[in-house]
mmCIF file of C-alpha atoms in Angstrom:
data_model
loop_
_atom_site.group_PDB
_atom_site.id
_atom_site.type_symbol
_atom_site.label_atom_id
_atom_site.label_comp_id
_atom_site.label_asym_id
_atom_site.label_seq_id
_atom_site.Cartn_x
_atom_site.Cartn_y
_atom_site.Cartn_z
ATOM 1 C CA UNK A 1 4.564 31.317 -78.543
ATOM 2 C CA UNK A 2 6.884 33.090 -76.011
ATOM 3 C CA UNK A 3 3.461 34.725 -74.602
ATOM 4 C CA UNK A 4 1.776 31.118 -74.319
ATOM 5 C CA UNK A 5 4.731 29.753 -72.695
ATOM 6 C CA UNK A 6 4.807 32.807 -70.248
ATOM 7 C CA UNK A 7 1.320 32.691 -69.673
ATOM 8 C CA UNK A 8 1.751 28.782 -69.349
ATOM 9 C CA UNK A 9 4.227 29.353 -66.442
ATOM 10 C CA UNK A 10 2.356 31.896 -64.780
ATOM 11 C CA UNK A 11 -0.597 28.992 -64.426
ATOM 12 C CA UNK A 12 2.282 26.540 -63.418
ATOM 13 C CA UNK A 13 3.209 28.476 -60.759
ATOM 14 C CA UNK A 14 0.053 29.799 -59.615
ATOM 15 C CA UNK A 15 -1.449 25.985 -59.400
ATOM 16 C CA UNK A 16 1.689 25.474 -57.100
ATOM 17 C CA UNK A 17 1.404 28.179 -55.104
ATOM 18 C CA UNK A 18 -2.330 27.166 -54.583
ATOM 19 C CA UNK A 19 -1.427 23.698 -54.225
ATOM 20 C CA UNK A 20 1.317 24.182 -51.305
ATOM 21 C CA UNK A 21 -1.763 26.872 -49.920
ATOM 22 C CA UNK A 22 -3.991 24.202 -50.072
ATOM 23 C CA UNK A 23 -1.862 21.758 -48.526
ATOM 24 C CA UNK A 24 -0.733 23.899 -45.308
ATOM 25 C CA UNK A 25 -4.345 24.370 -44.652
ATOM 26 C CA UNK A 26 -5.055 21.053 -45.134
ATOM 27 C CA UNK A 27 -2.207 20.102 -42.840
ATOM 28 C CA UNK A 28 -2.833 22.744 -39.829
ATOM 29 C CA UNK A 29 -6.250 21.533 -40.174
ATOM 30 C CA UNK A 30 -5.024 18.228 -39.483
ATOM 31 C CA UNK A 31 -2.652 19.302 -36.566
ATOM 32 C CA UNK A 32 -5.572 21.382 -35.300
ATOM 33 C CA UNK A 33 -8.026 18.539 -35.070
ATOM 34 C CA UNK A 34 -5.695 16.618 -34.087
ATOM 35 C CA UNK A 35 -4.563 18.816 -30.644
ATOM 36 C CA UNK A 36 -8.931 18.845 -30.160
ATOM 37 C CA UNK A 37 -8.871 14.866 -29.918
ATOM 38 C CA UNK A 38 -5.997 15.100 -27.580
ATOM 39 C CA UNK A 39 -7.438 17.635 -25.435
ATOM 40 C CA UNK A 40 -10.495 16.237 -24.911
ATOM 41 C CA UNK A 41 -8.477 12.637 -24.364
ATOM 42 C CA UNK A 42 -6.627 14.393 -22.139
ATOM 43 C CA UNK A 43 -9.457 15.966 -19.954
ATOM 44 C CA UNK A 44 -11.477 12.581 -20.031
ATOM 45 C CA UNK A 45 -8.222 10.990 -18.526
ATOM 46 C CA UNK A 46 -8.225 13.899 -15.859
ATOM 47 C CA UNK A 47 -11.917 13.624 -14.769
ATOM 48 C CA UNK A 48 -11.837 9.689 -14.489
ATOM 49 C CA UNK A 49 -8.462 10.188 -12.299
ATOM 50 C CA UNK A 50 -10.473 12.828 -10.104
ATOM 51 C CA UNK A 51 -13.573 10.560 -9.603
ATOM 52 C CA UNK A 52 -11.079 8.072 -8.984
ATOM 53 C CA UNK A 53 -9.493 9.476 -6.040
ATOM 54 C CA UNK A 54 -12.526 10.802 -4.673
ATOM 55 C CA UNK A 55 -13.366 7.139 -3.894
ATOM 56 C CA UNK A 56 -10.403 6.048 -2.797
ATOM 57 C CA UNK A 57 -9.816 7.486 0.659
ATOM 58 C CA UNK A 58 -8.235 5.354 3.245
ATOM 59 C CA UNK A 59 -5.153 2.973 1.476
ATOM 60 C CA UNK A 60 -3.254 1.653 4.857
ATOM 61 C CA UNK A 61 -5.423 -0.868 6.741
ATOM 62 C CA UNK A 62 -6.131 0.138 10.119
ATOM 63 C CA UNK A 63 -5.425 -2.280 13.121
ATOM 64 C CA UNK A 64 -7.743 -3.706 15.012
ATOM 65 C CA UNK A 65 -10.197 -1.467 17.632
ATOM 66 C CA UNK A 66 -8.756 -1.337 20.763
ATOM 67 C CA UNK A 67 -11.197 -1.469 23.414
ATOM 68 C CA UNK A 68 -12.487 2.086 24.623
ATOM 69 C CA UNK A 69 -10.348 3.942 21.640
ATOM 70 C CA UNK A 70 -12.607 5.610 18.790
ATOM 71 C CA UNK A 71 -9.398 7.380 17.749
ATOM 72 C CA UNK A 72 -9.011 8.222 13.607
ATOM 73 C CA UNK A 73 -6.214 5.475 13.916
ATOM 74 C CA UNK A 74 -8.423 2.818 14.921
ATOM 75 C CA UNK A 75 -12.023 3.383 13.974
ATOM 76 C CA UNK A 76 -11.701 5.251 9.934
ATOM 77 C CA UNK A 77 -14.450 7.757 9.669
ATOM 78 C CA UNK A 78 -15.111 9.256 6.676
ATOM 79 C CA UNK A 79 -13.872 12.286 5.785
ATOM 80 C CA UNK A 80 -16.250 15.421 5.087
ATOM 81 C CA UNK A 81 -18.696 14.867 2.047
ATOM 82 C CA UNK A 82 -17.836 10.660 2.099
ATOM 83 C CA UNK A 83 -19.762 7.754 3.460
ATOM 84 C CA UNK A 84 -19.284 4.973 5.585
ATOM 85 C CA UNK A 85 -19.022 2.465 2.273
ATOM 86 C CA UNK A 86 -16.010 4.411 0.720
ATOM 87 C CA UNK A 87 -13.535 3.263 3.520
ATOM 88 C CA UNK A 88 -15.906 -0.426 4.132
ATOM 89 C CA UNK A 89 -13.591 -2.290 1.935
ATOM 90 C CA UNK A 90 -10.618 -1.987 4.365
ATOM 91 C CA UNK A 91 -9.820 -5.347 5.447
ATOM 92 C CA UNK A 92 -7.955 -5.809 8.758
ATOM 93 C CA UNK A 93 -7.810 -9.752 9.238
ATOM 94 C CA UNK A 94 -4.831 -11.502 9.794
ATOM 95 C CA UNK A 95 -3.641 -14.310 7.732
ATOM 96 C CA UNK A 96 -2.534 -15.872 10.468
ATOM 97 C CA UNK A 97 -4.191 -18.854 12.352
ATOM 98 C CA UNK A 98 -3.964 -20.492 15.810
ATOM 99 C CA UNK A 99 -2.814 -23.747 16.115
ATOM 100 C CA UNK A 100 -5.845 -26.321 16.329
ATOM 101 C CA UNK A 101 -4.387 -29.965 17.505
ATOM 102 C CA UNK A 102 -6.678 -33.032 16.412
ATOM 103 C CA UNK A 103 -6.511 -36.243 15.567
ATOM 104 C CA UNK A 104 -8.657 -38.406 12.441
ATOM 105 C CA UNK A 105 -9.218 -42.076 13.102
ATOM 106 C CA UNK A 106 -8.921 -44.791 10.840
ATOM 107 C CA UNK A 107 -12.639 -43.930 9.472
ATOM 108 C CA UNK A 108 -12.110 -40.522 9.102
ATOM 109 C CA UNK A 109 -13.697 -39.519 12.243
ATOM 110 C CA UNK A 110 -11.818 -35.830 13.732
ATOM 111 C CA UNK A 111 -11.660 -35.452 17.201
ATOM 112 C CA UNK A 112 -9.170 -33.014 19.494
ATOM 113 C CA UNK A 113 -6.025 -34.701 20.754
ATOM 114 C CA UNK A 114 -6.435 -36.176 24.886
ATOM 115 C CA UNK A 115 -3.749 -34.578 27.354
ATOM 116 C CA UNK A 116 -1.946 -38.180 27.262
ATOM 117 C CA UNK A 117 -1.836 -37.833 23.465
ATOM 118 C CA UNK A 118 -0.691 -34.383 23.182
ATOM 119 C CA UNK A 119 2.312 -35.409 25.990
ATOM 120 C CA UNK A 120 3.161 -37.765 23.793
ATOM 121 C CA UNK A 121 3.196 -35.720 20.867
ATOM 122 C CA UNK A 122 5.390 -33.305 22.385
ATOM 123 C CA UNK A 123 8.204 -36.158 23.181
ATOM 124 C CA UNK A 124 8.123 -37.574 19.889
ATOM 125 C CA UNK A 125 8.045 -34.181 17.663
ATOM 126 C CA UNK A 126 9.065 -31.632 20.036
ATOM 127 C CA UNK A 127 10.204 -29.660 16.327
ATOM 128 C CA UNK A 128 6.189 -29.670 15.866
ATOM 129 C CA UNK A 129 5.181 -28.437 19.274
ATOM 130 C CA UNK A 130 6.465 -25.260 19.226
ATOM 131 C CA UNK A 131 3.942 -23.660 21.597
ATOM 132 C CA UNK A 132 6.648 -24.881 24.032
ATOM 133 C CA UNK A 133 9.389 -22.736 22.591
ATOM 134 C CA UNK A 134 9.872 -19.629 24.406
ATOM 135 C CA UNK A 135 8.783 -16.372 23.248
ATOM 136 C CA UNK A 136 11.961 -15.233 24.158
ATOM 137 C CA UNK A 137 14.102 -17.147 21.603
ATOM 138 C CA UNK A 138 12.546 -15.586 18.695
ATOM 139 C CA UNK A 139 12.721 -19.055 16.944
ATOM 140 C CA UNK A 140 8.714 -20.008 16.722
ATOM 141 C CA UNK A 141 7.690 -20.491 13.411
ATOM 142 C CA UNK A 142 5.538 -17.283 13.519
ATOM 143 C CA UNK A 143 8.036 -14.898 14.563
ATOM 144 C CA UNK A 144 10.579 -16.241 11.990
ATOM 145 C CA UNK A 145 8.087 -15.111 9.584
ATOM 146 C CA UNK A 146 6.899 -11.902 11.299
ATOM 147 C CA UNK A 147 11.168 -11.196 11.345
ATOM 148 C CA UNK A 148 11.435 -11.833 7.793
ATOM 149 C CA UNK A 149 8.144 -9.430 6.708
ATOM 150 C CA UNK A 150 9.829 -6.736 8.713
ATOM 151 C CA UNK A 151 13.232 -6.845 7.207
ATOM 152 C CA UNK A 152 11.286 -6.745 3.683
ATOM 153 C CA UNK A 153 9.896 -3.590 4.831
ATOM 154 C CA UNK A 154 12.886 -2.306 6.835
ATOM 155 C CA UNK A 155 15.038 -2.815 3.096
ATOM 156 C CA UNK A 156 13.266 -0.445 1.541
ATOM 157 C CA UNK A 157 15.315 2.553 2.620
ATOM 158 C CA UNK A 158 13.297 5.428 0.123
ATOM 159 C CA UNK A 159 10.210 4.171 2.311
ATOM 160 C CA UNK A 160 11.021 3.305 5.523
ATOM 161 C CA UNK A 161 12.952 5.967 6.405
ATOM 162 C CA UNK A 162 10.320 7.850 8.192
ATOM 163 C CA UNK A 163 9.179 4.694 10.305
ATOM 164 C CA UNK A 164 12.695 3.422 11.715
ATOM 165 C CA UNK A 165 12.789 5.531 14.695
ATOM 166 C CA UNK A 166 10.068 6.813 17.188
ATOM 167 C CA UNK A 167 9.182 10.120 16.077
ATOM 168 C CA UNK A 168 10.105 13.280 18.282
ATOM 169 C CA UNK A 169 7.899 15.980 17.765
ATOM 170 C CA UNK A 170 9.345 17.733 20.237
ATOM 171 C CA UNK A 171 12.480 18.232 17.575
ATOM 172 C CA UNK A 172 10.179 18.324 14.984
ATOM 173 C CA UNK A 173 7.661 21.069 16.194
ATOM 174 C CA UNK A 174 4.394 19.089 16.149
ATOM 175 C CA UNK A 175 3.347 19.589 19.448
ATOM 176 C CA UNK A 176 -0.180 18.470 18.305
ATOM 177 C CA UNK A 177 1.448 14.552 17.546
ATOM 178 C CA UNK A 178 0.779 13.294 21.013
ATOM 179 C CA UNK A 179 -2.843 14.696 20.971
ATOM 180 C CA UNK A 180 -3.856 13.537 17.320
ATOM 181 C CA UNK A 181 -1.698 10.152 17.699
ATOM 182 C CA UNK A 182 -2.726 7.860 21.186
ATOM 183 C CA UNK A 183 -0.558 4.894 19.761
ATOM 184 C CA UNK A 184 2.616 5.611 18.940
ATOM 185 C CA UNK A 185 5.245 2.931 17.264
ATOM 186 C CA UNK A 186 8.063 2.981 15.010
ATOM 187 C CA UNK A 187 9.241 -0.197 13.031
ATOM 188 C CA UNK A 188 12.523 -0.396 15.040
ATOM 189 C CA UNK A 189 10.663 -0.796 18.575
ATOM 190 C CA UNK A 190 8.350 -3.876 17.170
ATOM 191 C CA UNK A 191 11.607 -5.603 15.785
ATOM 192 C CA UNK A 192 12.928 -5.261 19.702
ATOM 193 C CA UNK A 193 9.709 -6.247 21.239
ATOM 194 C CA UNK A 194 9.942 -9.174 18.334
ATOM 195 C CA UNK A 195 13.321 -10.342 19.652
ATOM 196 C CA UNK A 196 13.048 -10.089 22.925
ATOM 197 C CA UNK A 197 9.467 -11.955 22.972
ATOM 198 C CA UNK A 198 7.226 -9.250 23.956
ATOM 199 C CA UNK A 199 4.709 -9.869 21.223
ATOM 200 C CA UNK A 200 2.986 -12.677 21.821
ATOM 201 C CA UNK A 201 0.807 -13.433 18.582
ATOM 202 C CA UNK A 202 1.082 -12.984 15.116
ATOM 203 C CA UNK A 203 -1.888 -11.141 15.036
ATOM 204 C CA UNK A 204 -0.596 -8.419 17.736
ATOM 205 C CA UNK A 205 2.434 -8.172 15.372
ATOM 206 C CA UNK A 206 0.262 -7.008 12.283
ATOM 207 C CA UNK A 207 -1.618 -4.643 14.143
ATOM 208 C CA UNK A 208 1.611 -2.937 15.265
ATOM 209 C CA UNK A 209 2.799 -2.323 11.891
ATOM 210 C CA UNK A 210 -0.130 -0.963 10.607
ATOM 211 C CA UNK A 211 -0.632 0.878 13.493
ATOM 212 C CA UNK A 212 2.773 2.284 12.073
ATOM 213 C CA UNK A 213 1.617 2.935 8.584
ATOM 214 C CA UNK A 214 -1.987 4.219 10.419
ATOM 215 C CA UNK A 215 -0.317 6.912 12.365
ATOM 216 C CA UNK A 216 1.439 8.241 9.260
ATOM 217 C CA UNK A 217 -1.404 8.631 7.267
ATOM 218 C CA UNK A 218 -3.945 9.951 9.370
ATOM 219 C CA UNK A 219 -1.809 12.782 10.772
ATOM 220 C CA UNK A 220 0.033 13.705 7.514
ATOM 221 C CA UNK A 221 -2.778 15.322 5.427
ATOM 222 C CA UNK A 222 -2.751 14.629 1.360
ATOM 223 C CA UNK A 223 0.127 16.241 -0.402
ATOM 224 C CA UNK A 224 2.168 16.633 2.140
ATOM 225 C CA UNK A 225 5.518 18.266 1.169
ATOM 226 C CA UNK A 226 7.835 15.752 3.412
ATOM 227 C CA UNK A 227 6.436 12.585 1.701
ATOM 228 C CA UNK A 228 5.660 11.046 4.964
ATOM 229 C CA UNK A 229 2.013 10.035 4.100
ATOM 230 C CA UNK A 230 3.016 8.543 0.371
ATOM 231 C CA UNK A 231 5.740 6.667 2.256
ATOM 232 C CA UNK A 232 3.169 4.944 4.511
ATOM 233 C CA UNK A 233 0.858 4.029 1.484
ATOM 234 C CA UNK A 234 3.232 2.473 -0.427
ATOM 235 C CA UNK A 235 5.090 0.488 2.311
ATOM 236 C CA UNK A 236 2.030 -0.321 3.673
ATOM 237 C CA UNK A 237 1.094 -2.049 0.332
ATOM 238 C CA UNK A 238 4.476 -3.929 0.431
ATOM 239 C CA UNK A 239 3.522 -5.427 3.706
ATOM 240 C CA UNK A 240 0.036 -5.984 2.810
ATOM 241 C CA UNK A 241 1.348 -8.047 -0.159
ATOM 242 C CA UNK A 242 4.205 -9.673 2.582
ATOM 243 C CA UNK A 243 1.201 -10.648 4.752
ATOM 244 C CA UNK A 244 -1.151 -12.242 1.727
ATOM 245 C CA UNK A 245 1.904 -14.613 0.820
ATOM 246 C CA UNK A 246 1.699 -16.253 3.742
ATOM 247 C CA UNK A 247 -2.088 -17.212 3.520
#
């Protein structure tokens, strides 16, 4: 009986044993499969974000052309190995539009406004006819909003910081700035041309600042360790998004 019972233990204990065996396989095979679906998750993630940013090239909108410049600033080319269509989608219109005076008759008809009738509108709603407001005030309609866009950007410190000044690269040993950069501007100077009246549309405004955000980017190459070029992305969304409000 005492034999039985021993042997009956032994077979207890070896069934344990087995079973916890058993089960620590089971479970690094479960841990093991487990770290596979992971890694693979993990690599699929890493490829998309690759192919991803292979496409996306060129984030801050470029100004305008100006006439006779081909510079990277104003004309995107693509880069090495990319095509025309990767940087296409870049859209540089302004939300802004010029005033257009007219006047609808009783049956609907639209017509523009006569010189008599336009005097006269200017006497009775001079608030309206703000064409006649100097550029020098700062108070057109336009350049209250183009004031208030800039101090959006101008708030975000962590950003702007690079942007606020005109950039010396005399201090900053970059002698190549001047030769890579033909349009130089900082946000401060297009707040004092803004104030004292020295831009004269809405749409020369935008083109400054993104001739701002423009600069950054194409001189400071990806991963740069100052920040500069992230800087100029992401502001350059916030004004983007500033601008699009207003349409």
């Amino acid at each position: 009986h005492v034999r039985a019972r021993s042997t009956h233990i032994s077979l207890y204990i070896s069934l344990y044993t087995h079973a916890i065996h058993t089960r620590i396989v089971l479970s690094l095979s479960f841990f093991q499969s487990l770290y596979v679906q992971l890694l693979r998750r993990f690599n699929t993630t890493t490829n998309t974000t690759t192919t991803t940013n292979k496409v996306a090239i060129e984030t801050c909108v470029p100004p305008p052309p100006r006439p006779g410049c081909d510079c990277a600033v104003c004309a995107p080319k693509p880069a090495p190995g990319e095509t025309e269509a990767q940087i296409a989608p870049l859209n540089s219109a302004s939300p802004f539009q010029p005033y257009k005076l007219i006047k609808v008759e009783l049956d609907g008809t639209k017509r523009p406004l006569t010189d008599a009738e336009q005097k006269t509108l200017e006497k009775t709603h001079p608030d309206i006819c703000e064409w006649n407001v100097p550029l020098s005030s700062g108070k057109r309609r336009w350049q209250k909003s183009c004031q208030q866009i800039l101090k959006k950007c101008t708030a975000a410190r962590k950003l702007a910081w690079p942007f606020l000044e005109p950039v010396n690269w005399e201090v900053l040993n970059i002698p190549d700035y001047p030769v890579i950069i033909k349009h130089p501007i900082d946000l401060r100077t297009i707040e004092t041309k803004l104030n004292a009246g020295q831009i004269e549309t809405p749409d020369e405004f935008v083109a400054l600042v993104r001739t701002v955000f423009r600069n950054a980017y194409v001189y400071n190459k990806p991963g740069d360790p100052s920040g500069v070029r992230e800087c100029a992305e992401r502001l350059s969304e916030i004004f983007e998004k500033e601008l699009k409000k207003l349409g």
